[in-house]
Amino acid sequence: QDAQAKLPNVMILATGGTIAGTGADTTTTVGYTSATVGVDKLIAAVPELKKVANVKGEQVFQIASESMTNDHWLKLAKRVNTLLAQPDVDGIVITHGTDTIEETAYFLDLTVKSRKPVVIVGAMRPSTALSADGPINLYNAVLLAGSEDAKGKGVLVALNDQINAAREVTKTNTSTTDTFKSPELGMLGYMQDNRPHFYRQSTRKNTADTEFDISKLDVLPQVDIIYGYANMNRAALDAQVKAGAKGIVQAGVGDGSIAAQMKEPLMQARKKGVIIVRSSRVGQGIVARNGEANDDALDFVASDTLNAQKARILLMLALTKTNDTKEIQRMFYTY
Ligand SMILES: NC(=O)CC[C@H](N)C(=O)O
């Protein structure tokens, strides 16, 4: 009884994904149905959890993560903040589909107001597969969420025995178990032999140190992404502006350069009040202010090293505070 009382209290918030998926047989690893197994069953499948934490489960939603929306994020962030404010919660694990894990992680990294650990975990193989990766990933995530070492490191993504930071992590392979990497700035550490091993930490601000507060928000500003390619045209941009976008992130070619035929359409969007952020489709490297485009003259914002899907999240949150491009640029150099 006493030993159990000394264990950390870790809440598992389940949202769906492959970790909760089931296939027709043990060798089905791709053609399966995600988001079918409930949180109690996920926990029951890993009896080892009881030895390392007092775990409680809560089903927040049950979806495949490609269907994640801003509304889901607001609900999840509010729930996480409520739970972490309780003295009897030491850390949180969120089970999640892997397709948008990096986006949910970054959203929470900017909106959770606590230094207690928040770990997002998923799986690449459904729970019914041979060598399913969900159980060991969940075990490691619970260990990490209950550890002293994980405090103050921002929201963490832990799969495949590796710990990555929300800002840097990205899905690098459509289907293999070693998909989550921070190819540019490096992972933070490993999970091995029942404990985390940390080697580095991001210098960018997160969680309790951000200026964003979603506690009173029910909607987020509409921000969309346009993709750069040879022979790019203005159709997608114009449609998004017409549909009411307050911000547009260009996942541009190279270091975020703007095609000659896109300059005028982007300037027109800016004149209508839409904030334009230049990011890159490349996946690594800096998109520098006044680099491939004169952001000062165009009144655009450079994404620094954020990929387009994460730049979209920061721009949404920035727009809840300001429409000033200088301020928004400052945020892109802060988070
Ligand atoms: N491996 C996965 O979790 C992918 C399953 C599904 N597409 C999702 O993201 O929820």
CSV table of C-alpha atoms and ligand atoms in Angstrom, one decimal:
chain,number,residue,atom,x,y,z
A,1,GLN,CA,0.0,0.0,0.0
A,2,ASP,CA,2.8,2.5,1.0
A,3,ALA,CA,4.8,1.6,-2.1
A,4,GLN,CA,1.8,2.3,-4.3
A,5,ALA,CA,1.2,5.7,-2.5
A,6,LYS,CA,4.8,6.7,-3.4
A,7,LEU,CA,4.4,6.1,-7.1
A,8,PRO,CA,3.6,9.1,-9.3
A,9,ASN,CA,-0.1,9.7,-10.3
A,10,VAL,CA,-0.3,9.7,-14.1
A,11,MET,CA,-3.5,10.4,-16.1
A,12,ILE,CA,-3.8,8.7,-19.4
A,13,LEU,CA,-6.0,10.8,-21.8
A,14,ALA,CA,-7.0,8.6,-24.8
A,15,THR,CA,-7.8,10.2,-28.2
A,16,GLY,CA,-7.7,7.3,-30.6
A,17,GLY,CA,-5.2,6.4,-33.4
A,18,THR,CA,-3.5,3.2,-34.3
A,19,ILE,CA,-2.4,2.5,-30.7
A,20,ALA,CA,-6.2,1.9,-30.2
A,21,GLY,CA,-6.5,0.2,-33.6
A,22,THR,CA,-7.5,-3.3,-34.5
A,23,GLY,CA,-6.7,-5.4,-37.5
A,24,ALA,CA,-8.3,-8.5,-39.0
A,25,ASP,CA,-5.3,-10.7,-37.9
A,26,THR,CA,-1.9,-10.6,-36.3
A,27,THR,CA,-0.1,-9.9,-39.6
A,28,THR,CA,-2.2,-6.9,-40.6
A,29,THR,CA,-0.1,-3.8,-40.0
A,30,VAL,CA,-1.5,-1.3,-42.4
A,31,GLY,CA,-5.1,-2.2,-43.5
A,32,TYR,CA,-6.7,-1.9,-40.1
A,33,THR,CA,-9.3,0.3,-38.3
A,34,SER,CA,-7.9,2.9,-35.9
A,35,ALA,CA,-9.6,4.3,-32.8
A,36,THR,CA,-11.6,1.3,-31.7
A,37,VAL,CA,-10.1,0.1,-28.4
A,38,GLY,CA,-11.1,2.1,-25.3
A,39,VAL,CA,-8.7,3.5,-22.7
A,40,ASP,CA,-9.5,0.9,-20.0
A,41,LYS,CA,-8.5,-1.9,-22.4
A,42,LEU,CA,-5.3,-0.1,-23.4
A,43,ILE,CA,-4.3,0.1,-19.7
A,44,ALA,CA,-5.3,-3.4,-19.0
A,45,ALA,CA,-3.1,-4.7,-21.8
A,46,VAL,CA,0.0,-3.4,-20.0
A,47,PRO,CA,-0.2,-4.7,-16.3
A,48,GLU,CA,3.4,-3.4,-15.9
A,49,LEU,CA,2.0,0.1,-15.7
A,50,LYS,CA,0.8,-0.5,-12.1
A,51,LYS,CA,4.4,-1.1,-11.0
A,52,VAL,CA,5.6,2.3,-12.1
A,53,ALA,CA,2.6,4.7,-11.6
A,54,ASN,CA,-0.9,5.0,-10.3
A,55,VAL,CA,-2.6,5.3,-13.6
A,56,LYS,CA,-6.1,6.5,-14.4
A,57,GLY,CA,-7.6,6.6,-17.8
A,58,GLU,CA,-10.1,9.0,-19.5
A,59,GLN,CA,-11.4,8.8,-23.0
A,60,VAL,CA,-11.3,12.4,-24.3
A,61,PHE,CA,-12.3,11.4,-27.8
A,62,GLN,CA,-11.9,8.4,-30.1
A,63,ILE,CA,-10.7,9.5,-33.6
A,64,ALA,CA,-8.1,8.9,-36.2
A,65,SER,CA,-5.8,11.8,-35.9
A,66,GLU,CA,-6.1,13.0,-39.5
A,67,SER,CA,-9.5,14.2,-38.3
A,68,MET,CA,-8.1,16.3,-35.5
A,69,THR,CA,-9.5,19.8,-35.4
A,70,ASN,CA,-8.9,23.1,-33.6
A,71,ASP,CA,-12.0,22.3,-31.5
A,72,HIS,CA,-10.4,19.0,-30.4
A,73,TRP,CA,-7.2,20.9,-29.5
A,74,LEU,CA,-9.0,23.5,-27.4
A,75,LYS,CA,-10.9,20.8,-25.5
A,76,LEU,CA,-7.8,18.7,-24.9
A,77,ALA,CA,-5.6,21.7,-23.8
A,78,LYS,CA,-8.3,22.8,-21.4
A,79,ARG,CA,-8.6,19.3,-19.9
A,80,VAL,CA,-4.8,19.0,-19.5
A,81,ASN,CA,-4.6,22.4,-17.8
A,82,THR,CA,-7.4,21.5,-15.4
A,83,LEU,CA,-5.8,18.2,-14.5
A,84,LEU,CA,-2.3,19.5,-14.1
A,85,ALA,CA,-3.6,22.2,-11.7
A,86,GLN,CA,-4.7,19.4,-9.4
A,87,PRO,CA,-2.0,18.5,-6.8
A,88,ASP,CA,-2.9,14.8,-7.1
A,89,VAL,CA,-1.9,14.7,-10.8
A,90,ASP,CA,1.9,14.4,-11.4
A,91,GLY,CA,1.9,14.0,-15.2
A,92,ILE,CA,-0.2,13.3,-18.2
A,93,VAL,CA,0.1,10.8,-21.1
A,94,ILE,CA,-2.0,11.4,-24.2
A,95,THR,CA,-2.5,8.5,-26.6
A,96,HIS,CA,-2.9,9.8,-30.1
A,97,GLY,CA,-2.9,8.8,-33.8
A,98,THR,CA,0.5,9.4,-35.3
A,99,ASP,CA,-0.5,11.4,-38.4
A,100,THR,CA,-0.9,14.7,-36.5
A,101,ILE,CA,0.9,13.9,-33.3
A,102,GLU,CA,3.5,16.6,-34.0
A,103,GLU,CA,0.8,19.2,-34.4
A,104,THR,CA,-1.1,18.4,-31.2
A,105,ALA,CA,2.2,18.2,-29.4
A,106,TYR,CA,3.2,21.7,-30.6
A,107,PHE,CA,-0.3,23.1,-29.8
A,108,LEU,CA,0.0,21.8,-26.3
A,109,ASP,CA,3.6,23.0,-26.0
A,110,LEU,CA,2.3,26.5,-26.5
A,111,THR,CA,-0.9,26.3,-24.5
A,112,VAL,CA,-0.3,24.1,-21.4
A,113,LYS,CA,0.4,26.2,-18.3
A,114,SER,CA,2.4,23.8,-16.2
A,115,ARG,CA,5.9,22.4,-15.9
A,116,LYS,CA,4.6,18.9,-15.0
A,117,PRO,CA,5.4,16.4,-17.7
A,118,VAL,CA,3.0,15.9,-20.7
A,119,VAL,CA,3.9,13.0,-23.0
A,120,ILE,CA,2.2,12.2,-26.2
A,121,VAL,CA,2.4,8.6,-27.5
A,122,GLY,CA,1.1,6.5,-30.3
A,123,ALA,CA,1.9,3.4,-32.2
A,124,MET,CA,2.5,2.5,-35.8
A,125,ARG,CA,1.1,-1.1,-35.5
A,126,PRO,CA,-2.4,-1.8,-34.4
A,127,SER,CA,-3.0,-3.4,-31.0
A,128,THR,CA,-3.7,-6.8,-32.7
A,129,ALA,CA,-0.5,-7.0,-34.6
A,130,LEU,CA,2.5,-9.3,-34.0
A,131,SER,CA,5.1,-7.1,-32.2
A,132,ALA,CA,2.6,-4.3,-31.7
A,133,ASP,CA,4.6,-1.2,-30.5
A,134,GLY,CA,1.7,0.3,-28.5
A,135,PRO,CA,2.3,-1.5,-25.2
A,136,ILE,CA,6.0,-0.7,-24.8
A,137,ASN,CA,5.4,2.8,-26.1
A,138,LEU,CA,2.6,3.3,-23.5
A,139,TYR,CA,4.8,1.8,-20.7
A,140,ASN,CA,7.7,4.2,-21.6
A,141,ALA,CA,5.3,7.2,-21.9
A,142,VAL,CA,3.9,6.5,-18.4
A,143,LEU,CA,7.4,6.2,-16.9
A,144,LEU,CA,8.4,9.4,-18.6
A,145,ALA,CA,5.3,11.3,-17.5
A,146,GLY,CA,6.0,10.2,-13.9
A,147,SER,CA,9.6,11.1,-13.9
A,148,GLU,CA,11.3,14.1,-12.3
A,149,ASP,CA,13.7,14.4,-15.3
A,150,ALA,CA,10.8,15.2,-17.7
A,151,LYS,CA,9.6,18.3,-15.7
A,152,GLY,CA,10.0,21.6,-17.5
A,153,LYS,CA,11.1,20.1,-20.8
A,154,GLY,CA,7.9,21.1,-22.6
A,155,VAL,CA,5.5,18.6,-24.3
A,156,LEU,CA,7.4,15.4,-25.2
A,157,VAL,CA,6.7,12.9,-27.9
A,158,ALA,CA,7.9,9.4,-27.0
A,159,LEU,CA,7.8,6.4,-29.3
A,160,ASN,CA,10.2,3.7,-30.3
A,161,ASP,CA,12.4,4.3,-27.2
A,162,GLN,CA,13.2,7.8,-28.2
A,163,ILE,CA,12.2,11.2,-26.6
A,164,ASN,CA,11.6,14.1,-28.9
A,165,ALA,CA,10.6,17.8,-28.3
A,166,ALA,CA,7.2,18.9,-29.6
A,167,ARG,CA,8.7,21.8,-31.6
A,168,GLU,CA,11.2,19.7,-33.4
A,169,VAL,CA,9.6,16.3,-33.9
A,170,THR,CA,8.1,15.2,-37.2
A,171,LYS,CA,6.8,12.0,-38.8
A,172,THR,CA,9.4,10.9,-41.3
A,173,ASN,CA,8.1,7.6,-42.6
A,174,THR,CA,4.5,6.8,-43.5
A,175,SER,CA,4.4,3.4,-41.9
A,176,THR,CA,7.5,2.1,-40.0
A,177,THR,CA,7.9,2.1,-36.3
A,178,ASP,CA,11.0,4.4,-36.3
A,179,THR,CA,9.1,7.2,-37.9
A,180,PHE,CA,9.3,10.0,-35.3
A,181,LYS,CA,12.5,12.0,-35.5
A,182,SER,CA,13.9,15.5,-35.0
A,183,PRO,CA,16.1,15.3,-38.1
A,184,GLU,CA,17.2,18.8,-37.9
A,185,LEU,CA,17.9,19.7,-34.3
A,186,GLY,CA,18.1,16.3,-32.7
A,187,MET,CA,16.1,14.2,-30.2
A,188,LEU,CA,16.3,14.9,-26.5
A,189,GLY,CA,17.1,11.4,-25.3
A,190,TYR,CA,16.2,7.8,-24.9
A,191,MET,CA,13.9,5.6,-22.8
A,192,GLN,CA,15.9,2.6,-21.7
A,193,ASP,CA,15.8,0.2,-18.7
A,194,ASN,CA,12.9,1.9,-17.0
A,195,ARG,CA,14.1,5.5,-17.1
A,196,PRO,CA,14.6,8.5,-19.3
A,197,HIS,CA,18.1,9.5,-20.4
A,198,PHE,CA,18.1,13.1,-21.4
A,199,TYR,CA,21.0,14.7,-23.4
A,200,ARG,CA,19.6,18.0,-24.7
A,201,GLN,CA,16.8,20.5,-24.3
A,202,SER,CA,15.3,23.2,-26.6
A,203,THR,CA,16.3,26.8,-26.1
A,204,ARG,CA,12.8,27.9,-27.2
A,205,LYS,CA,10.1,28.9,-24.7
A,206,ASN,CA,7.3,26.5,-24.0
A,207,THR,CA,4.3,25.6,-21.7
A,208,ALA,CA,4.3,27.8,-18.5
A,209,ASP,CA,6.6,30.3,-20.2
A,210,THR,CA,4.5,31.2,-23.3
A,211,GLU,CA,2.2,34.2,-23.6
A,212,PHE,CA,-0.8,32.2,-25.0
A,213,ASP,CA,-3.9,31.6,-23.0
A,214,ILE,CA,-6.7,29.5,-24.5
A,215,SER,CA,-8.7,29.1,-21.3
A,216,LYS,CA,-11.5,31.5,-22.5
A,217,LEU,CA,-11.3,30.7,-26.2
A,218,ASP,CA,-13.9,28.6,-28.1
A,219,VAL,CA,-12.6,29.1,-31.6
A,220,LEU,CA,-9.2,29.8,-33.1
A,221,PRO,CA,-8.6,32.1,-36.1
A,222,GLN,CA,-8.8,30.4,-39.5
A,223,VAL,CA,-5.2,29.8,-40.8
A,224,ASP,CA,-4.5,27.7,-43.9
A,225,ILE,CA,-1.6,26.4,-45.8
A,226,ILE,CA,-0.6,26.7,-49.5
A,227,TYR,CA,2.0,24.4,-51.0
A,228,GLY,CA,4.8,25.5,-53.2
A,229,TYR,CA,5.7,23.7,-56.5
A,230,ALA,CA,6.9,24.5,-60.0
A,231,ASN,CA,4.1,26.1,-62.0
A,232,MET,CA,2.3,27.1,-58.8
A,233,ASN,CA,-0.9,29.1,-59.3
A,234,ARG,CA,-3.0,31.4,-57.2
A,235,ALA,CA,-6.2,29.3,-57.1
A,236,ALA,CA,-5.7,27.8,-53.6
A,237,LEU,CA,-4.6,31.0,-52.1
A,238,ASP,CA,-7.5,33.0,-53.5
A,239,ALA,CA,-10.0,30.3,-52.4
A,240,GLN,CA,-8.6,30.3,-48.8
A,241,VAL,CA,-8.7,34.1,-48.6
A,242,LYS,CA,-12.3,34.1,-50.0
A,243,ALA,CA,-13.2,31.5,-47.4
A,244,GLY,CA,-12.1,33.9,-44.6
A,245,ALA,CA,-8.6,32.9,-43.8
A,246,LYS,CA,-7.0,35.3,-41.3
A,247,GLY,CA,-3.5,33.9,-42.0
A,248,ILE,CA,-1.9,31.9,-44.7
A,249,VAL,CA,1.3,29.8,-44.3
A,250,GLN,CA,3.2,29.2,-47.6
A,251,ALA,CA,5.0,25.8,-47.5
A,252,GLY,CA,7.3,27.3,-50.1
A,253,VAL,CA,10.0,25.7,-52.2
A,254,GLY,CA,13.6,25.9,-51.0
A,255,ASP,CA,14.1,28.5,-48.2
A,256,GLY,CA,10.6,29.9,-48.7
A,257,SER,CA,11.0,31.7,-51.9
A,258,ILE,CA,8.0,33.2,-53.7
A,259,ALA,CA,7.2,32.4,-57.3
A,260,ALA,CA,7.1,35.5,-59.5
A,261,GLN,CA,3.4,34.9,-60.4
A,262,MET,CA,2.5,34.5,-56.6
A,263,LYS,CA,4.0,37.8,-55.5
A,264,GLU,CA,1.0,40.0,-56.5
A,265,PRO,CA,-1.7,37.5,-55.2
A,266,LEU,CA,0.1,37.3,-51.9
A,267,MET,CA,0.5,41.1,-51.7
A,268,GLN,CA,-3.2,41.4,-52.5
A,269,ALA,CA,-4.1,39.0,-49.6
A,270,ARG,CA,-1.8,41.0,-47.3
A,271,LYS,CA,-3.6,44.2,-48.2
A,272,LYS,CA,-6.9,42.6,-47.2
A,273,GLY,CA,-5.4,42.0,-43.8
A,274,VAL,CA,-4.3,38.4,-44.1
A,275,ILE,CA,-1.0,37.6,-42.4
A,276,ILE,CA,1.4,35.8,-44.7
A,277,VAL,CA,4.0,33.5,-43.2
A,278,ARG,CA,6.8,32.1,-45.4
A,279,SER,CA,7.7,28.5,-44.4
A,280,SER,CA,9.3,25.7,-46.5
A,281,ARG,CA,8.3,22.3,-47.8
A,282,VAL,CA,11.9,21.1,-47.4
A,283,GLY,CA,11.6,20.1,-43.8
A,284,GLN,CA,15.0,21.3,-42.5
A,285,GLY,CA,16.7,24.7,-42.3
A,286,ILE,CA,15.9,28.3,-41.6
A,287,VAL,CA,13.5,30.4,-43.6
A,288,ALA,CA,15.2,33.7,-42.9
A,289,ARG,CA,13.6,37.1,-42.6
A,290,ASN,CA,14.4,39.2,-45.6
A,291,GLY,CA,16.2,36.2,-47.1
A,292,GLU,CA,14.6,35.0,-50.4
A,293,ALA,CA,11.9,37.6,-50.1
A,294,ASN,CA,11.9,41.2,-48.7
A,295,ASP,CA,9.6,40.6,-45.7
A,296,ASP,CA,10.1,44.2,-44.5
A,297,ALA,CA,8.8,45.6,-47.8
A,298,LEU,CA,6.0,42.9,-48.3
A,299,ASP,CA,5.1,43.0,-44.6
A,300,PHE,CA,5.3,39.2,-44.4
A,301,VAL,CA,6.7,36.9,-41.6
A,302,ALA,CA,9.4,34.3,-41.9
A,303,SER,CA,8.8,31.0,-40.1
A,304,ASP,CA,12.4,30.4,-39.0
A,305,THR,CA,12.8,26.6,-38.6
A,306,LEU,CA,9.1,25.8,-38.1
A,307,ASN,CA,7.5,23.5,-40.7
A,308,ALA,CA,4.3,24.7,-42.3
A,309,GLN,CA,1.9,22.6,-40.1
A,310,LYS,CA,3.6,23.9,-37.0
A,311,ALA,CA,3.9,27.5,-38.3
A,312,ARG,CA,0.1,27.3,-38.9
A,313,ILE,CA,-0.4,26.6,-35.1
A,314,LEU,CA,1.9,29.4,-33.9
A,315,LEU,CA,0.2,31.8,-36.3
A,316,MET,CA,-3.3,30.9,-35.1
A,317,LEU,CA,-2.2,31.5,-31.5
A,318,ALA,CA,-0.3,34.7,-32.4
A,319,LEU,CA,-3.5,36.0,-34.1
A,320,THR,CA,-5.4,35.5,-30.8
A,321,LYS,CA,-3.1,38.3,-29.4
A,322,THR,CA,-2.1,40.6,-32.3
A,323,ASN,CA,-2.3,41.4,-36.0
A,324,ASP,CA,1.1,43.2,-35.9
A,325,THR,CA,3.6,41.5,-38.2
A,326,LYS,CA,6.6,42.7,-36.1
A,327,GLU,CA,5.1,41.1,-33.0
A,328,ILE,CA,4.2,37.9,-34.9
A,329,GLN,CA,7.8,37.8,-36.2
A,330,ARG,CA,9.1,38.1,-32.6
A,331,MET,CA,6.9,35.1,-31.6
A,332,PHE,CA,8.4,33.1,-34.4
A,333,TYR,CA,11.8,33.7,-33.0
A,334,THR,CA,10.6,33.0,-29.4
A,335,TYR,CA,8.7,29.7,-29.7
B,1,LIG,N1,-0.2,5.1,-36.9
B,1,LIG,C1,-1.2,5.9,-36.7
B,1,LIG,O1,-1.6,6.2,-35.6
B,1,LIG,C2,-2.0,6.3,-37.9
B,1,LIG,C3,-3.5,6.0,-37.8
B,1,LIG,C4,-4.3,7.2,-38.1
B,1,LIG,N2,-4.2,7.6,-39.5
B,1,LIG,C5,-4.1,8.3,-37.1
B,1,LIG,O2,-3.3,9.1,-37.3
B,1,LIG,O3,-4.8,8.3,-36.2
